[in-house]
Short mmCIF file of C-alpha atoms and ligand atoms in Angstrom, two decimals:
data_model
loop_
_atom_site.label_atom_id
_atom_site.label_comp_id
_atom_site.label_asym_id
_atom_site.label_seq_id
_atom_site.Cartn_x
_atom_site.Cartn_y
_atom_site.Cartn_z
CA UNK N 57 10.55 1.00 6.55
CA UNK N 58 11.51 1.22 10.10
CA UNK N 59 10.03 3.55 12.64
CA UNK N 60 11.93 5.54 15.23
CA UNK N 61 11.85 2.74 17.78
CA UNK N 62 13.10 0.18 15.29
CA UNK N 63 15.92 2.50 14.31
CA UNK N 64 16.99 2.91 17.92
CA UNK N 65 16.78 -0.85 18.42
CA UNK N 66 18.91 -1.40 15.31
CA UNK N 67 21.45 1.14 16.57
CA UNK N 68 21.59 -0.58 19.93
CA UNK N 69 21.93 -4.03 18.34
CA UNK N 70 24.89 -2.74 16.31
CA UNK N 71 26.72 -0.80 19.02
CA UNK N 72 26.29 -3.42 21.75
CA UNK N 73 27.42 -6.34 19.60
CA UNK N 74 30.47 -8.02 21.11
CA UNK N 75 32.45 -7.41 17.92
CA UNK N 76 31.50 -3.75 17.58
CA UNK N 77 34.84 -2.63 18.96
CA UNK N 78 36.57 -4.54 16.14
CA UNK N 79 34.69 -2.75 13.38
CA UNK N 80 36.84 -1.73 10.44
CA UNK N 81 36.15 2.00 10.68
CA UNK N 82 37.04 2.22 14.39
CA UNK N 83 40.10 4.35 15.24
CA UNK N 84 43.33 2.37 15.21
CA UNK N 85 44.64 1.90 18.78
CA UNK N 86 48.11 3.07 17.83
CA UNK N 87 47.06 5.93 15.58
CA UNK N 88 43.50 7.16 16.25
CA UNK N 89 43.46 9.24 13.04
CA UNK N 90 43.44 6.17 10.79
CA UNK N 91 41.01 3.25 10.47
CA UNK N 92 41.67 0.00 12.32
CA UNK N 93 40.73 -1.95 9.18
CA UNK N 94 43.26 -0.17 6.95
CA UNK N 95 46.07 2.00 8.35
CA UNK N 96 46.34 3.80 4.99
CA UNK N 97 42.79 5.04 5.31
CA UNK N 98 41.72 8.13 7.22
CA UNK N 99 38.70 7.90 9.50
CA UNK N 100 37.01 10.37 7.15
CA UNK N 101 37.07 7.86 4.31
CA UNK N 102 33.50 6.68 5.11
CA UNK N 103 31.95 10.13 5.02
CA UNK N 104 33.93 11.92 2.33
CA UNK N 105 36.68 14.44 2.72
CA UNK N 106 35.83 18.08 3.08
CA UNK N 107 38.17 19.74 0.61
CA UNK N 108 38.09 23.19 -0.91
CA UNK N 109 36.86 22.88 -4.48
CA UNK N 110 35.48 19.38 -3.89
CA UNK N 111 37.13 15.99 -4.03
CA UNK N 112 38.46 14.95 -7.45
CA UNK N 113 36.43 12.09 -8.90
CA UNK N 114 39.45 9.79 -9.17
CA UNK N 115 40.28 10.30 -5.48
CA UNK N 116 36.67 9.80 -4.47
CA UNK N 117 36.36 6.51 -6.33
CA UNK N 118 39.63 5.22 -4.85
CA UNK N 119 38.61 6.27 -1.34
CA UNK N 120 35.15 4.71 -1.60
CA UNK N 121 36.58 1.45 -2.93
CA UNK N 122 39.06 1.21 -0.08
CA UNK N 123 36.38 1.99 2.53
CA UNK N 124 33.93 -0.56 1.10
CA UNK N 125 36.70 -3.16 1.10
CA UNK N 126 37.20 -2.59 4.82
CA UNK N 127 33.43 -2.90 5.35
CA UNK N 128 33.39 -6.25 3.57
CA UNK N 129 35.75 -7.64 6.21
CA UNK N 130 33.96 -5.95 9.12
CA UNK N 131 32.42 -8.29 11.73
CA UNK N 132 29.37 -6.07 12.27
CA UNK N 133 28.67 -5.15 8.64
CA UNK N 134 25.11 -6.50 8.55
CA UNK N 135 24.05 -4.78 11.78
CA UNK N 136 25.72 -1.57 10.64
CA UNK N 137 23.73 -1.62 7.38
CA UNK N 138 20.49 -2.47 9.18
CA UNK N 139 20.84 0.55 11.42
CA UNK N 140 21.99 3.00 8.71
CA UNK N 141 19.23 1.87 6.32
CA UNK N 142 16.48 1.89 8.93
CA UNK N 143 14.01 4.69 8.44
CA UNK N 144 13.03 7.44 10.84
CA UNK N 145 10.23 9.97 10.62
CA UNK N 146 11.67 13.45 10.45
CA UNK N 147 9.06 16.24 10.63
CA UNK N 148 6.48 13.89 9.12
CA UNK N 149 8.82 12.63 6.39
CA UNK N 150 10.52 9.26 6.23
CA UNK N 151 14.28 9.28 5.74
CA UNK N 152 17.23 6.95 6.22
CA UNK N 153 18.64 6.95 9.75
CA UNK N 154 22.07 7.69 8.21
CA UNK N 155 21.43 9.44 4.91
CA UNK N 156 25.07 10.21 4.10
CA UNK N 157 28.22 8.20 3.62
CA UNK N 158 29.28 4.58 3.44
CA UNK N 159 27.58 2.22 5.88
CA UNK N 160 27.44 -1.55 5.87
CA UNK N 161 29.54 -1.78 2.71
CA UNK N 162 27.19 0.41 0.64
CA UNK N 163 27.68 3.90 -0.73
CA UNK N 164 25.20 6.58 0.27
CA UNK N 165 23.88 6.70 -3.31
CA UNK N 166 23.28 2.93 -3.38
CA UNK N 167 21.44 3.07 -0.08
CA UNK N 168 19.26 5.93 -1.31
CA UNK N 169 18.39 4.08 -4.49
CA UNK N 170 17.34 1.03 -2.47
CA UNK N 171 15.30 3.28 -0.18
CA UNK N 172 13.44 4.82 -3.13
CA UNK N 173 12.87 1.40 -4.70
CA UNK N 174 11.33 0.20 -1.43
CA UNK N 175 9.04 3.24 -1.34
CA UNK N 176 7.84 2.49 -4.86
CA UNK N 177 7.14 -1.11 -3.92
CA UNK N 178 5.12 0.02 -0.94
CA UNK N 179 3.24 2.58 -3.01
CA UNK N 180 2.16 -0.25 -5.31
CA UNK N 181 0.42 -2.06 -2.47
CA UNK N 182 -3.29 -1.69 -1.75
CA UNK N 183 -4.63 1.84 -1.20
CA UNK N 184 -4.87 2.89 2.44
CA UNK N 185 -8.65 3.37 2.28
CA UNK N 186 -9.02 -0.36 1.53
CA UNK N 187 -6.70 -1.38 4.33
CA UNK N 188 -7.87 0.86 7.12
CA UNK N 189 -11.00 -0.84 8.45
CA UNK N 190 -11.73 -0.12 12.10
CA UNK N 191 -11.04 -3.65 13.30
CA UNK N 192 -7.88 -3.99 11.21
CA UNK N 193 -6.50 -0.75 12.59
CA UNK N 194 -7.29 -1.89 16.14
CA UNK N 195 -5.35 -5.10 15.50
CA UNK N 196 -2.49 -3.14 13.94
CA UNK N 197 -2.22 -0.81 16.93
CA UNK N 198 -2.36 -3.79 19.30
CA UNK N 199 0.36 -5.50 17.27
CA UNK N 200 2.53 -2.39 17.57
CA UNK N 201 2.48 -2.78 21.34
CA UNK N 202 2.49 -6.55 21.74
CA UNK N 203 4.32 -9.50 20.20
CA UNK N 204 2.34 -12.35 21.74
CA UNK N 205 -0.67 -13.43 19.62
CA UNK N 206 -3.04 -13.65 22.59
CA UNK N 207 -1.97 -10.28 23.94
CA UNK N 208 -2.53 -8.73 20.50
CA UNK N 209 -6.03 -10.19 20.32
CA UNK N 210 -6.89 -9.08 23.86
CA UNK N 211 -5.63 -5.54 23.25
CA UNK N 212 -7.62 -5.35 20.01
CA UNK N 213 -10.77 -6.70 21.69
CA UNK N 214 -11.14 -9.66 19.30
CA UNK N 215 -10.49 -13.38 19.53
CA UNK N 216 -7.09 -14.75 18.52
CA UNK N 217 -8.34 -16.22 15.27
CA UNK N 218 -9.84 -12.92 14.14
CA UNK N 219 -6.68 -11.05 15.12
CA UNK N 220 -4.55 -13.51 13.14
CA UNK N 221 -6.85 -13.23 10.15
CA UNK N 222 -6.57 -9.43 10.22
CA UNK N 223 -2.77 -9.72 10.50
CA UNK N 224 -2.82 -11.96 7.46
CA UNK N 225 -4.95 -9.46 5.52
CA UNK N 226 -2.70 -6.58 6.52
CA UNK N 227 0.40 -8.49 5.46
CA UNK N 228 -1.04 -9.22 2.03
CA UNK N 229 -2.39 -5.72 1.51
CA UNK N 230 0.94 -4.19 2.43
CA UNK N 231 2.60 -6.28 -0.25
CA UNK N 232 4.53 -8.56 2.09
CA UNK N 233 5.01 -12.30 1.92
CA UNK N 234 2.72 -13.99 4.47
CA UNK N 235 5.07 -16.95 4.81
CA UNK N 236 8.23 -15.03 5.60
CA UNK N 237 7.30 -11.49 6.71
CA UNK N 238 8.06 -10.59 10.30
CA UNK N 239 6.07 -8.43 12.70
CA UNK N 240 8.83 -5.81 12.50
CA UNK N 241 8.54 -5.65 8.70
CA UNK N 242 4.77 -5.39 8.82
CA UNK N 243 4.90 -2.53 11.34
CA UNK N 244 7.67 -0.80 9.42
CA UNK N 245 5.62 -0.75 6.22
CA UNK N 246 2.48 0.28 8.13
CA UNK N 247 4.40 3.26 9.52
CA UNK N 248 5.61 4.14 6.04
CA UNK N 249 2.04 3.98 4.68
CA UNK N 250 0.84 6.32 7.43
CA UNK N 251 -1.31 3.65 9.11
CA UNK N 252 0.65 3.79 12.33
CA UNK N 253 2.69 6.24 14.35
CA UNK N 254 6.21 4.78 14.52
CA UNK N 255 6.75 6.05 18.06
CA UNK N 256 4.22 3.56 19.49
CA UNK N 257 6.02 0.53 18.07
CA UNK N 258 7.60 -1.72 20.68
CA UNK N 259 10.51 -3.53 19.05
CA UNK N 260 10.97 -7.30 19.27
CA UNK N 261 13.90 -9.57 18.41
CA UNK N 262 12.99 -9.43 14.72
CA UNK N 263 11.86 -13.06 14.63
CA UNK N 264 8.16 -12.67 15.46
CA UNK N 265 6.15 -13.62 12.36
CA UNK N 266 3.72 -11.10 10.89
CA UNK N 267 1.17 -13.92 10.66
CA UNK N 268 1.31 -16.54 13.43
CA UNK N 269 1.12 -20.17 12.29
CA UNK N 270 -2.47 -21.47 12.20
CA UNK N 271 -3.45 -23.15 15.45
CA UNK N 272 -7.04 -24.25 14.86
CA UNK N 273 -9.01 -25.63 11.94
CA UNK N 274 -9.42 -23.29 9.01
CA UNK N 275 -12.96 -21.90 8.58
CA UNK N 276 -13.45 -23.87 5.35
CA UNK N 277 -12.95 -27.15 7.25
CA UNK N 278 -16.24 -26.53 9.10
CA UNK N 279 -18.16 -27.25 5.90
CA UNK N 280 -18.16 -30.91 4.81
CA UNK N 281 -16.42 -31.25 1.46
CA UNK N 282 -19.17 -33.64 0.25
CA UNK N 283 -21.95 -31.12 0.81
CA UNK N 284 -23.52 -30.25 -2.56
CA UNK N 285 -23.59 -26.64 -3.63
CA UNK N 286 -27.13 -25.50 -4.35
CA UNK N 287 -27.49 -22.76 -6.91
CA UNK N 288 -29.95 -19.92 -6.35
CA UNK N 289 -33.15 -20.73 -8.26
CA UNK N 290 -33.97 -18.47 -11.16
CA UNK N 291 -37.60 -17.35 -11.26
CA UNK N 292 -39.06 -17.07 -14.77
CA UNK N 293 -39.13 -13.42 -15.68
CA UNK N 294 -35.53 -12.77 -14.86
CA UNK N 295 -35.73 -12.10 -11.13
CA UNK N 296 -33.07 -13.92 -9.10
CA UNK N 297 -34.06 -15.09 -5.65
CA UNK N 298 -31.09 -14.86 -3.33
CA UNK N 299 -30.77 -17.17 -0.38
CA UNK N 300 -29.32 -15.57 2.71
CA UNK N 301 -28.73 -18.98 4.16
CA UNK N 302 -27.60 -22.23 2.66
CA UNK N 303 -30.64 -24.55 2.27
CA UNK N 304 -30.72 -27.53 4.58
CA UNK N 305 -29.07 -30.58 3.05
CA UNK N 306 -30.88 -33.84 3.51
CA UNK N 307 -28.53 -36.82 3.01
CA UNK N 308 -29.45 -38.76 -0.07
CA UNK N 309 -31.78 -36.06 -1.33
CA UNK N 310 -29.85 -35.36 -4.49
CA UNK N 311 -28.46 -38.83 -5.07
CA UNK N 312 -29.72 -41.24 -7.67
CA UNK N 313 -28.77 -44.79 -8.48
CA UNK N 314 -28.65 -45.64 -12.20
CA UNK N 315 -28.48 -49.40 -11.54
CA UNK N 316 -31.83 -49.35 -9.73
CA UNK N 317 -33.56 -46.87 -12.01
CA UNK N 318 -36.52 -48.13 -14.01
CA UNK N 319 -35.75 -47.57 -17.67
CA UNK N 320 -38.95 -46.87 -19.62
CA UNK N 321 -39.19 -46.43 -23.39
CA UNK N 322 -39.40 -42.84 -24.56
CA UNK N 323 -42.69 -42.16 -26.32
CA UNK N 324 -42.84 -38.82 -28.12
CA UNK N 325 -46.07 -36.95 -27.56
CA UNK N 326 -46.00 -35.35 -30.98
CA UNK N 327 -44.02 -37.63 -33.30
CA UNK N 328 -42.51 -35.81 -36.24
CA UNK N 329 -42.27 -37.27 -39.74
CA UNK N 330 -38.56 -37.70 -39.37
CA UNK N 331 -39.02 -39.75 -36.19
CA UNK N 332 -41.72 -41.82 -37.82
CA UNK N 333 -39.39 -42.51 -40.74
CA UNK N 334 -36.64 -43.53 -38.31
CA UNK N 335 -39.05 -45.90 -36.50
S1 SF4 R 81 30.41 -2.02 8.01
FE1 SF4 R 81 29.90 -0.21 9.22
S2 SF4 R 81 30.99 -0.50 11.13
FE2 SF4 R 81 31.93 -1.84 9.64
S3 SF4 R 81 33.58 -0.71 8.72
FE3 SF4 R 81 31.82 -0.39 7.43
S4 SF4 R 81 30.88 1.49 8.17
FE4 SF4 R 81 32.30 0.77 9.78
#
């Protein structure tokens, strides 16, 4: 969910779009009391009419249908929905930036249902106590202020590779897709989970990935694939000796060559009757 800054950025993106003035719910130039997208529709159609005794259900359904139809032909529908469905912190509680009415072609009830579904998804992600390591939180706070990978690492006091690894961990733990999640999404969910104060988030263009593409060799590539894995020896009596370090590997040490091996007959030390019979 979006923080305050993201909500303001979404509002700005919507209202400064070059087609904003042509939005369907704008006042008609000839009759400012009706909508530009449908001259039969009052400007109140998107928020509901305030009638004594309430609006009859039949009227409400007809009004909502007509308003949504105008939205579907509106040139700024997506931006409108992004702003209205962004989330702001209100006295410590997250809520939709526009909790009431029709925005972006969706009824208020539909937008609320989606909001609640998103909250449940987020709640299913890893518990905060597992996410909030000191280094990870430092990287998260740095990411809130910077978009550039090197600037994030510098602000967090770690190298770029470590910062990227922590971003990757955060993305996974917050239940986001590492391949497609953006920085804005990661920060939005972090705010929702209480890991970050939304007011410190500096918005970007929405295209910065949550996890930058890998630039160097992966850590696993440092270990030769051919290196044999040596199991910890088991000492008779049940005690397991644990190596802290991988034992040195001497090339050829564990190899053997069947073609050159000397094959000697097997002579049993204590031949049994059955073996004697077989011989
Ligand atoms: S999408 Fe938004 S801006 Fe466009 S008509 Fe609907 S409510 Fe108005």
